[in-house]
Amino acid sequence: MALLEKRDSGAVLIVDRYSKVEEDAATPESGDVLVSLERLEAERESLLARADSVGVWLRSDQSPSGLADDLGKIELVALDFPVFSDGRAYSSARLLRERYGYRGELRAVGDVLAEQLGFMLRSGFDTFEMASPNALEEFATIPKEVRVVYQPTGDGLATATELRLGT
Amino acid sequence: MYHYDEYDHALVKDRVAQFRRQVERRLSGDLTEEQFRPLRLMNGLYLQLHAYMLRVAIPYGTLDSRQLRKLAYIARRYDKGYGHFTTRQNLQYNWPKLEETPDILAELAEVEMHAIQTSGNCIRNTTSDQYAGAAADEIEDPRIWCEIVRQWSTLHPEFSFLPRKFKVAITGSENDRAAVRVHDIGLIMKHGDGEGAGEAGEVGFEVIVGGGLGRTPFLGKTIRPFLAKEDLLSYLEAILRTYNMLGRRDNKYKARIKVTLHETGAEEFARLVEEEWAEIKESSLKLPKPEMDRIAAHFVPPEFRALESRATAEEERAAGDPAFASWVRNNIVEHKASGYAIANISLKPVGLPPGDATSEQMDLVADLADEYSFGEIRVTHTQNLVLPHVERSRLPELYDRLLAAGLATANVGLLSDIICCPGLDYCTLASARSIPISTQISERFADQGRLDLVGQMQIKISGCINACGHHHVGHIGILGVDRKGEEHYQIQLGGSASEDASLGKILGRGFSADQVVDVVEQLVDVYVELREGDERFIDTYRRVGQAPFKEKVYGTA
């Protein structure tokens, strides 16, 4: 599994500094941790008071609305694609970026395929956990294959309408 | 009609190049069929019973002659010389070769066409009234809004992996020819009432959500009586986002928005949409007036000549030629401009599959469009073609040209104008054949006098419960099922997809393939016997109920 972070052109491989805390394990005393929404709710005070970074992992059926108040203290939100065809995380990503003003790392995890990278970038994801052995190469080419966009999203790309009107 | 600008062209071209790469990777073995499947489906390429099938989008059913000639050429060059017009105003090629599909898409891109989002769990081709821009009863041309929705929905980053496919239909007339109440979203253009639902005289949309056929048919419910035009996209985005997050993903048969609406309750669903909409109403989704005007300018009507409303040539011919008179009565519809007519071209000849057209027929219709209809053609959801702007005085010559090509069947809106899915002759999902039932019915009712006598009648045939042939909304609906390996057919009565939309009710036990046509004939006989005045089949059925029909068919009430 490779972790990629987007750059102005393509992406780079990065090291995952977070340790994912599994359901039945105790939260480690120190270090950067990635926890479930349930754990965040149960251990909210101590987690948000840590010196090290805290990330939250949402299943695709969990809405990000419950995180809104804590986003200033959360440095990573990981949204899961249990299968590529479960598109709920696209909505969650846009809500986090465009409604709740989240500026930290937004990571796509699960069934993250090259052909969907373009949609994920447009929805606000900036890191990607990918199983493909060619992930870096795919990232460099595939999301740019279709260059025109019609929909305004939080990514700031000029839409066809905006280009037409020169706005 | 709409013409691509540099941005629309660039997107479609990029998309063709992308698909070409994907097909190359599939052919080289770099991608497995399992990995390739979602990619080809995003470009309308299905794997059917015998071959690949490519579904080409005909946005809101509008074509120009250049595009129709290209469709004819593709059928001849890459397929078996014919195409199939579908109930979603699209065209299907039944025999393309995988390695040639990128070339087909490149050919389509040359004439501003594509196959994007003609399959998959995304927003499909937006459909509309086939008489848009020509109908006398229209408030405004709905295609302006269809095109705006087409662009917004194309490769939408958030809504390309919905719980299930999603279909939008828009009509500009209160006489609903677009079946908006059986779509995921149906929009009806209407005037504001000045009393809360829009300013008096302002034109906007009534928003209907959650209609659909398939295994569990529902008629859509109005969740907003009036929506201003500039808010169209923000409101659609609010509906789609609510559905994307709420719609069921555990069972594909419960994943359509109709089930979400049913399980959540229409009022609660509307509340959720309104809440979401309040957050994005004033965002950059608000349509800028210059963009609305730019798109509307593409749909300015052609320059109609000032003509007398009655045409002597037409009347004289009709007086002496009953076949022509039938064609005018059944296939010609009133046009908004004096002296013009809307001419339907039936693709339901006796004994042939509904909706099929050969390359030669497509070429001819393209020529006729150039000569008689400002180069415009429409595709109807009832699987026919339309020349939308024909001078009445030229109807006789148009008729003669159509007649010579086998395209003058005078049955539009009548019993043999059957909607029919491809069924077990082509489709992997089908339980039974539907095309042979359709052709047998058309053969039984081949006599024009009898067709005219029976009058307005909708028969709709589906080869399985997915209901692609719309059997739930046929005056007579026929559903093919598999009963212990035998093709078997259930009959439903009383459905309608028009402004008086209703779902049909099952008549009783089903029939074998060789009984169906006799049963249809019995049902028609009961109607003819019981009708009063100028009642249509559906009117008589609604007045007298199922009993007399049951009694005739089963011998008991």
Coordinates of N, CA and C in Angstrom, one line a residue, chain B residues 375-521:
Chain B
G375 N -33.6 21.0 -40.9 CA -32.5 20.1 -40.5 C -32.7 19.5 -39.1
E376 N -33.8 19.6 -38.5 CA -34.0 19.1 -37.1 C -34.8 17.8 -37.1
I377 N -34.4 16.9 -36.2 CA -35.1 15.7 -35.9 C -35.2 15.5 -34.4
R378 N -36.2 14.8 -34.0 CA -36.4 14.5 -32.6 C -36.6 13.0 -32.5
V379 N -36.1 12.5 -31.3 CA -36.4 11.1 -31.0 C -37.4 11.1 -29.8
T380 N -38.4 10.2 -29.9 CA -39.4 10.2 -28.8 C -39.2 9.1 -27.8
H381 N -39.7 9.2 -26.6 CA -39.5 8.1 -25.7 C -40.4 7.0 -26.0
T382 N -41.3 7.2 -27.0 CA -42.1 6.1 -27.5 C -41.4 5.4 -28.7
Q383 N -40.1 5.7 -28.9 CA -39.3 5.1 -29.9 C -39.7 5.4 -31.3
N384 N -40.1 6.6 -31.6 CA -40.4 7.1 -32.9 C -39.5 8.3 -33.2
L385 N -39.5 8.8 -34.5 CA -38.8 10.0 -34.8 C -39.8 11.1 -35.2
V386 N -39.3 12.3 -35.1 CA -40.2 13.5 -35.4 C -39.4 14.5 -36.3
L387 N -40.2 15.0 -37.3 CA -39.7 16.2 -38.0 C -40.5 17.3 -37.4
P388 N -39.9 18.2 -36.6 CA -40.7 19.1 -35.8 C -41.3 20.3 -36.5
H389 N -40.7 20.7 -37.6 CA -41.2 22.0 -38.2 C -41.5 21.8 -39.7
V390 N -42.7 21.2 -40.1 CA -43.0 21.0 -41.5 C -44.1 21.9 -41.9
E391 N -44.0 22.5 -43.1 CA -45.1 23.3 -43.6 C -46.2 22.4 -44.0
R392 N -47.4 22.8 -43.6 CA -48.6 21.9 -43.8 C -48.8 21.6 -45.3
S393 N -48.5 22.6 -46.1 CA -48.8 22.5 -47.6 C -47.8 21.4 -48.2
R394 N -46.7 21.1 -47.5 CA -45.8 20.1 -48.1 C -46.0 18.7 -47.5
L395 N -47.0 18.6 -46.6 CA -47.2 17.3 -46.0 C -47.4 16.2 -47.0
P396 N -48.2 16.4 -48.1 CA -48.4 15.4 -49.1 C -47.1 14.9 -49.7
E397 N -46.2 15.8 -50.1 CA -44.9 15.3 -50.7 C -44.1 14.6 -49.6
L398 N -44.1 15.1 -48.4 CA -43.3 14.4 -47.3 C -43.9 13.0 -47.1
Y399 N -45.2 12.9 -47.1 CA -45.8 11.6 -46.9 C -45.4 10.6 -48.0
D400 N -45.4 11.1 -49.3 CA -45.0 10.2 -50.4 C -43.6 9.7 -50.2
R401 N -42.7 10.6 -49.8 CA -41.3 10.2 -49.6 C -41.2 9.1 -48.5
L402 N -41.9 9.3 -47.4 CA -41.9 8.4 -46.3 C -42.5 7.0 -46.7
L403 N -43.6 7.1 -47.4 CA -44.3 5.9 -47.9 C -43.4 5.0 -48.7
A404 N -42.6 5.6 -49.6 CA -41.7 4.9 -50.5 C -40.6 4.2 -49.7
A405 N -40.3 4.7 -48.5 CA -39.3 4.1 -47.7 C -39.8 3.2 -46.5
G406 N -41.1 3.0 -46.5 CA -41.7 2.1 -45.5 C -41.8 2.9 -44.1
L407 N -41.8 4.2 -44.2 CA -41.8 5.0 -42.9 C -43.1 5.8 -42.7
A408 N -44.1 5.4 -43.4 CA -45.4 6.2 -43.3 C -46.4 5.4 -42.5
T409 N -46.1 4.5 -41.7 CA -47.0 3.8 -40.9 C -47.8 4.8 -40.1
A410 N -49.2 4.8 -40.2 CA -50.0 5.8 -39.6 C -50.6 5.4 -38.3
N411 N -49.6 5.1 -37.3 CA -50.1 4.5 -36.1 C -49.6 5.2 -34.8
V412 N -49.2 6.4 -34.9 CA -48.6 7.1 -33.8 C -49.7 7.3 -32.7
G413 N -49.5 6.8 -31.5 CA -50.4 6.9 -30.4 C -51.5 5.9 -30.5
L414 N -51.4 5.0 -31.5 CA -52.5 4.0 -31.6 C -52.0 2.6 -31.1
L415 N -52.8 1.6 -31.1 CA -52.6 0.3 -30.6 C -51.2 -0.3 -31.0
S416 N -50.8 -0.2 -32.2 CA -49.6 -0.8 -32.7 C -48.4 0.1 -32.5
D417 N -48.5 1.3 -31.9 CA -47.4 2.1 -31.6 C -46.9 1.6 -30.2
I418 N -46.3 0.4 -30.2 CA -46.0 -0.2 -29.0 C -44.6 0.1 -28.5
I419 N -44.5 0.4 -27.2 CA -43.2 0.5 -26.5 C -42.7 -0.9 -26.1
C420 N -41.5 -1.2 -26.4 CA -41.0 -2.6 -26.2 C -39.5 -2.6 -25.9
C421 N -39.1 -3.3 -24.9 CA -37.7 -3.4 -24.6 C -37.1 -4.5 -25.6
P422 N -35.7 -4.6 -25.6 CA -35.1 -5.6 -26.5 C -35.4 -7.0 -26.1
G423 N -35.7 -7.2 -24.8 CA -36.1 -8.6 -24.3 C -35.0 -9.6 -24.6
L424 N -35.4 -10.9 -24.5 CA -34.5 -12.0 -24.5 C -33.8 -12.2 -25.8
D425 N -34.2 -11.5 -26.8 CA -33.5 -11.5 -28.1 C -32.1 -10.9 -28.0
Y426 N -31.9 -10.0 -27.0 CA -30.6 -9.3 -26.9 C -30.1 -9.3 -25.5
C427 N -31.0 -9.1 -24.5 CA -30.7 -8.6 -23.2 C -30.3 -9.8 -22.2
T428 N -29.2 -9.6 -21.4 CA -28.8 -10.6 -20.4 C -29.8 -10.7 -19.3
L429 N -30.5 -9.6 -19.0 CA -31.4 -9.6 -17.8 C -32.8 -10.2 -18.1
A430 N -33.1 -10.3 -19.4 CA -34.5 -10.6 -19.7 C -34.9 -12.0 -19.3
S431 N -36.3 -12.1 -19.0 CA -36.8 -13.4 -18.6 C -37.6 -14.0 -19.8
A432 N -38.0 -13.2 -20.7 CA -38.8 -13.6 -21.9 C -38.6 -12.7 -23.1
R433 N -38.9 -13.1 -24.2 CA -38.8 -12.3 -25.4 C -40.0 -11.3 -25.4
S434 N -39.7 -10.1 -25.9 CA -40.8 -9.1 -26.0 C -41.0 -8.7 -27.4
I435 N -39.9 -8.6 -28.2 CA -40.1 -8.2 -29.6 C -41.1 -9.1 -30.4
P436 N -41.1 -10.4 -30.3 CA -42.1 -11.2 -31.1 C -43.5 -10.9 -30.6
I437 N -43.7 -10.6 -29.3 CA -45.1 -10.3 -28.9 C -45.5 -9.0 -29.6
S438 N -44.6 -8.1 -29.6 CA -45.0 -6.8 -30.2 C -45.3 -6.9 -31.7
T439 N -44.4 -7.7 -32.4 CA -44.7 -7.8 -33.8 C -45.9 -8.6 -34.1
Q440 N -46.2 -9.6 -33.3 CA -47.5 -10.3 -33.5 C -48.7 -9.5 -33.3
I441 N -48.7 -8.6 -32.3 CA -49.8 -7.7 -32.0 C -49.9 -6.8 -33.2
S442 N -48.8 -6.2 -33.7 CA -48.9 -5.3 -34.9 C -49.5 -6.0 -36.1
E443 N -49.2 -7.3 -36.2 CA -49.7 -8.1 -37.4 C -51.2 -8.3 -37.2
R444 N -51.6 -8.6 -36.0 CA -53.0 -8.9 -35.8 C -53.9 -7.6 -36.0
F445 N -53.3 -6.5 -35.7 CA -54.0 -5.2 -35.8 C -53.4 -4.4 -37.0
A446 N -53.1 -5.1 -38.1 CA -52.5 -4.4 -39.2 C -53.5 -3.5 -40.0
D447 N -54.7 -3.8 -39.9 CA -55.7 -3.1 -40.7 C -55.9 -1.6 -40.2
Q448 N -55.7 -0.7 -41.1 CA -55.7 0.7 -40.6 C -57.1 1.1 -40.1
G449 N -58.1 0.6 -40.8 CA -59.5 1.0 -40.4 C -59.7 0.6 -38.9
R450 N -59.3 -0.6 -38.6 CA -59.5 -1.2 -37.3 C -58.7 -0.4 -36.2
L451 N -57.4 0.0 -36.6 CA -56.6 0.8 -35.7 C -57.2 2.1 -35.4
D452 N -57.7 2.7 -36.5 CA -58.4 4.1 -36.3 C -59.6 3.9 -35.5
L453 N -60.3 2.8 -35.6 CA -61.6 2.6 -34.9 C -61.3 2.5 -33.4
V454 N -60.2 1.8 -33.1 CA -59.8 1.5 -31.7 C -59.3 2.8 -31.1
G455 N -58.6 3.6 -31.9 CA -58.2 4.9 -31.4 C -57.0 4.9 -30.5
Q456 N -56.8 6.0 -29.7 CA -55.7 6.2 -28.8 C -55.5 5.0 -27.8
M457 N -54.3 4.4 -27.8 CA -54.1 3.2 -27.0 C -52.6 3.0 -26.9
Q458 N -52.2 2.7 -25.6 CA -50.8 2.5 -25.4 C -50.6 1.1 -24.9
I459 N -49.8 0.3 -25.6 CA -49.4 -1.0 -25.2 C -47.9 -1.0 -24.9
K460 N -47.5 -1.5 -23.8 CA -46.1 -1.4 -23.4 C -45.7 -2.8 -22.9
I461 N -44.5 -3.2 -23.4 CA -44.1 -4.6 -23.2 C -42.7 -4.6 -22.6
S462 N -42.5 -5.3 -21.4 CA -41.2 -5.5 -20.9 C -40.9 -7.0 -20.8
G463 N -39.6 -7.3 -21.1 CA -39.2 -8.7 -21.0 C -38.8 -9.2 -19.7
C464 N -38.8 -8.3 -18.7 CA -38.5 -8.7 -17.3 C -39.0 -7.6 -16.4
I465 N -38.9 -7.9 -15.1 CA -39.5 -7.0 -14.1 C -38.7 -5.7 -14.0
N466 N -37.6 -5.6 -14.7 CA -36.9 -4.3 -14.6 C -37.6 -3.2 -15.4
A467 N -38.6 -3.6 -16.2 CA -39.6 -2.7 -16.8 C -39.1 -1.7 -17.7
C468 N -38.0 -2.1 -18.5 CA -37.5 -1.1 -19.5 C -38.6 -0.8 -20.6
G469 N -39.6 -1.7 -20.8 CA -40.6 -1.4 -21.7 C -41.8 -0.7 -21.1
H470 N -41.6 -0.2 -19.8 CA -42.6 0.7 -19.2 C -44.0 0.0 -19.0
H471 N -44.1 -1.3 -18.8 CA -45.4 -2.0 -18.8 C -46.3 -1.5 -17.7
H472 N -45.7 -0.9 -16.6 CA -46.6 -0.4 -15.5 C -47.4 0.8 -16.0
V473 N -47.0 1.5 -17.0 CA -47.7 2.7 -17.4 C -48.3 2.5 -18.8
G474 N -48.5 1.3 -19.2 CA -49.3 1.1 -20.4 C -50.8 1.0 -20.1
H475 N -51.6 1.5 -21.1 CA -53.0 1.2 -20.9 C -53.2 -0.3 -20.8
I476 N -52.5 -1.0 -21.7 CA -52.3 -2.4 -21.5 C -50.8 -2.7 -21.3
G477 N -50.4 -3.2 -20.2 CA -49.0 -3.5 -20.0 C -48.8 -5.0 -20.0
I478 N -47.7 -5.4 -20.7 CA -47.4 -6.9 -20.8 C -46.0 -7.1 -20.2
L479 N -46.0 -8.0 -19.3 CA -44.7 -8.3 -18.6 C -44.3 -9.8 -18.9
G480 N -43.1 -10.0 -19.4 CA -42.6 -11.3 -19.7 C -42.0 -11.9 -18.4
V481 N -42.3 -13.1 -18.0 CA -41.7 -13.7 -16.9 C -41.2 -15.1 -17.3
D482 N -40.4 -15.7 -16.5 CA -39.9 -17.0 -16.8 C -40.7 -18.0 -15.8
R483 N -41.5 -18.9 -16.3 CA -42.2 -19.8 -15.4 C -41.7 -21.2 -15.7
K484 N -40.8 -21.7 -14.9 CA -40.3 -23.0 -15.0 C -39.7 -23.2 -16.4
G485 N -38.9 -22.2 -16.9 CA -38.2 -22.3 -18.1 C -39.1 -22.0 -19.3
E486 N -40.4 -21.7 -19.1 CA -41.2 -21.3 -20.2 C -41.5 -19.8 -20.2
E487 N -41.5 -19.2 -21.4 CA -41.9 -17.7 -21.4 C -43.4 -17.6 -21.1
H488 N -43.7 -16.6 -20.2 CA -45.0 -16.5 -19.7 C -45.3 -15.0 -19.6
Y489 N -46.5 -14.6 -19.8 CA -46.8 -13.1 -19.8 C -47.9 -12.7 -18.9
Q490 N -47.7 -11.7 -18.1 CA -48.7 -11.1 -17.2 C -49.3 -9.9 -17.9
I491 N -50.6 -9.7 -17.7 CA -51.2 -8.5 -18.3 C -51.6 -7.6 -17.2
Q492 N -51.3 -6.3 -17.4 CA -51.8 -5.2 -16.5 C -52.6 -4.2 -17.3
L493 N -53.6 -3.7 -16.6 CA -54.5 -2.7 -17.2 C -54.5 -1.4 -16.4
G494 N -54.6 -0.3 -17.2 CA -54.9 1.0 -16.5 C -53.7 1.9 -16.2
G495 N -52.6 1.6 -16.8 CA -51.4 2.5 -16.5 C -51.4 3.7 -17.5
S496 N -50.7 4.7 -17.1 CA -50.5 5.9 -17.9 C -49.3 6.6 -17.5
A497 N -48.5 7.2 -18.4 CA -47.3 7.9 -18.1 C -47.5 9.4 -18.4
S498 N -48.7 9.8 -18.7 CA -48.9 11.2 -19.1 C -49.3 12.0 -17.9
E499 N -49.9 13.2 -18.1 CA -50.2 14.1 -17.0 C -51.2 13.4 -16.1
D500 N -52.0 12.4 -16.6 CA -52.9 11.7 -15.7 C -52.2 10.4 -15.2
A501 N -50.9 10.5 -14.9 CA -50.2 9.3 -14.6 C -50.8 8.3 -13.6
S502 N -50.7 7.0 -13.9 CA -51.2 6.0 -13.0 C -50.5 4.7 -13.3
L503 N -50.5 3.8 -12.3 CA -49.8 2.5 -12.5 C -50.9 1.5 -12.7
G504 N -50.6 0.6 -13.7 CA -51.6 -0.5 -14.0 C -51.7 -1.5 -12.9
K505 N -52.9 -2.2 -13.0 CA -53.1 -3.3 -12.1 C -53.1 -4.7 -12.8
I506 N -52.6 -5.7 -12.2 CA -52.5 -7.0 -12.8 C -53.9 -7.6 -13.0
L507 N -54.2 -8.1 -14.2 CA -55.5 -8.6 -14.5 C -55.8 -9.9 -13.8
G508 N -54.8 -10.8 -13.8 CA -55.0 -12.1 -13.2 C -53.9 -13.0 -13.7
R509 N -54.2 -14.4 -13.7 CA -53.1 -15.3 -14.0 C -52.6 -15.0 -15.5
G510 N -51.3 -15.3 -15.7 CA -50.6 -15.0 -16.9 C -51.0 -15.9 -18.1
F511 N -50.3 -15.7 -19.2 CA -50.6 -16.4 -20.4 C -49.3 -16.9 -21.1
S512 N -49.4 -17.9 -21.9 CA -48.3 -18.4 -22.7 C -48.2 -17.4 -23.9
A513 N -47.0 -17.5 -24.6 CA -46.7 -16.6 -25.7 C -47.8 -16.7 -26.8
D514 N -48.3 -17.9 -27.0 CA -49.2 -18.0 -28.1 C -50.7 -17.6 -27.7
Q515 N -50.9 -17.2 -26.5 CA -52.2 -16.8 -26.1 C -52.3 -15.2 -26.0
V516 N -51.1 -14.6 -25.8 CA -51.1 -13.1 -25.5 C -51.9 -12.3 -26.5
V517 N -51.7 -12.5 -27.8 CA -52.3 -11.7 -28.8 C -53.8 -11.9 -28.8
D518 N -54.3 -13.1 -28.6 CA -55.8 -13.3 -28.4 C -56.3 -12.5 -27.3
V519 N -55.6 -12.5 -26.2 CA -56.1 -11.8 -25.0 C -56.1 -10.3 -25.2
V520 N -55.1 -9.8 -25.9 CA -55.1 -8.3 -26.2 C -56.3 -8.0 -27.1
E521 N -56.6 -8.9 -28.0 CA -57.8 -8.7 -28.9 C -59.1 -8.7 -28.1

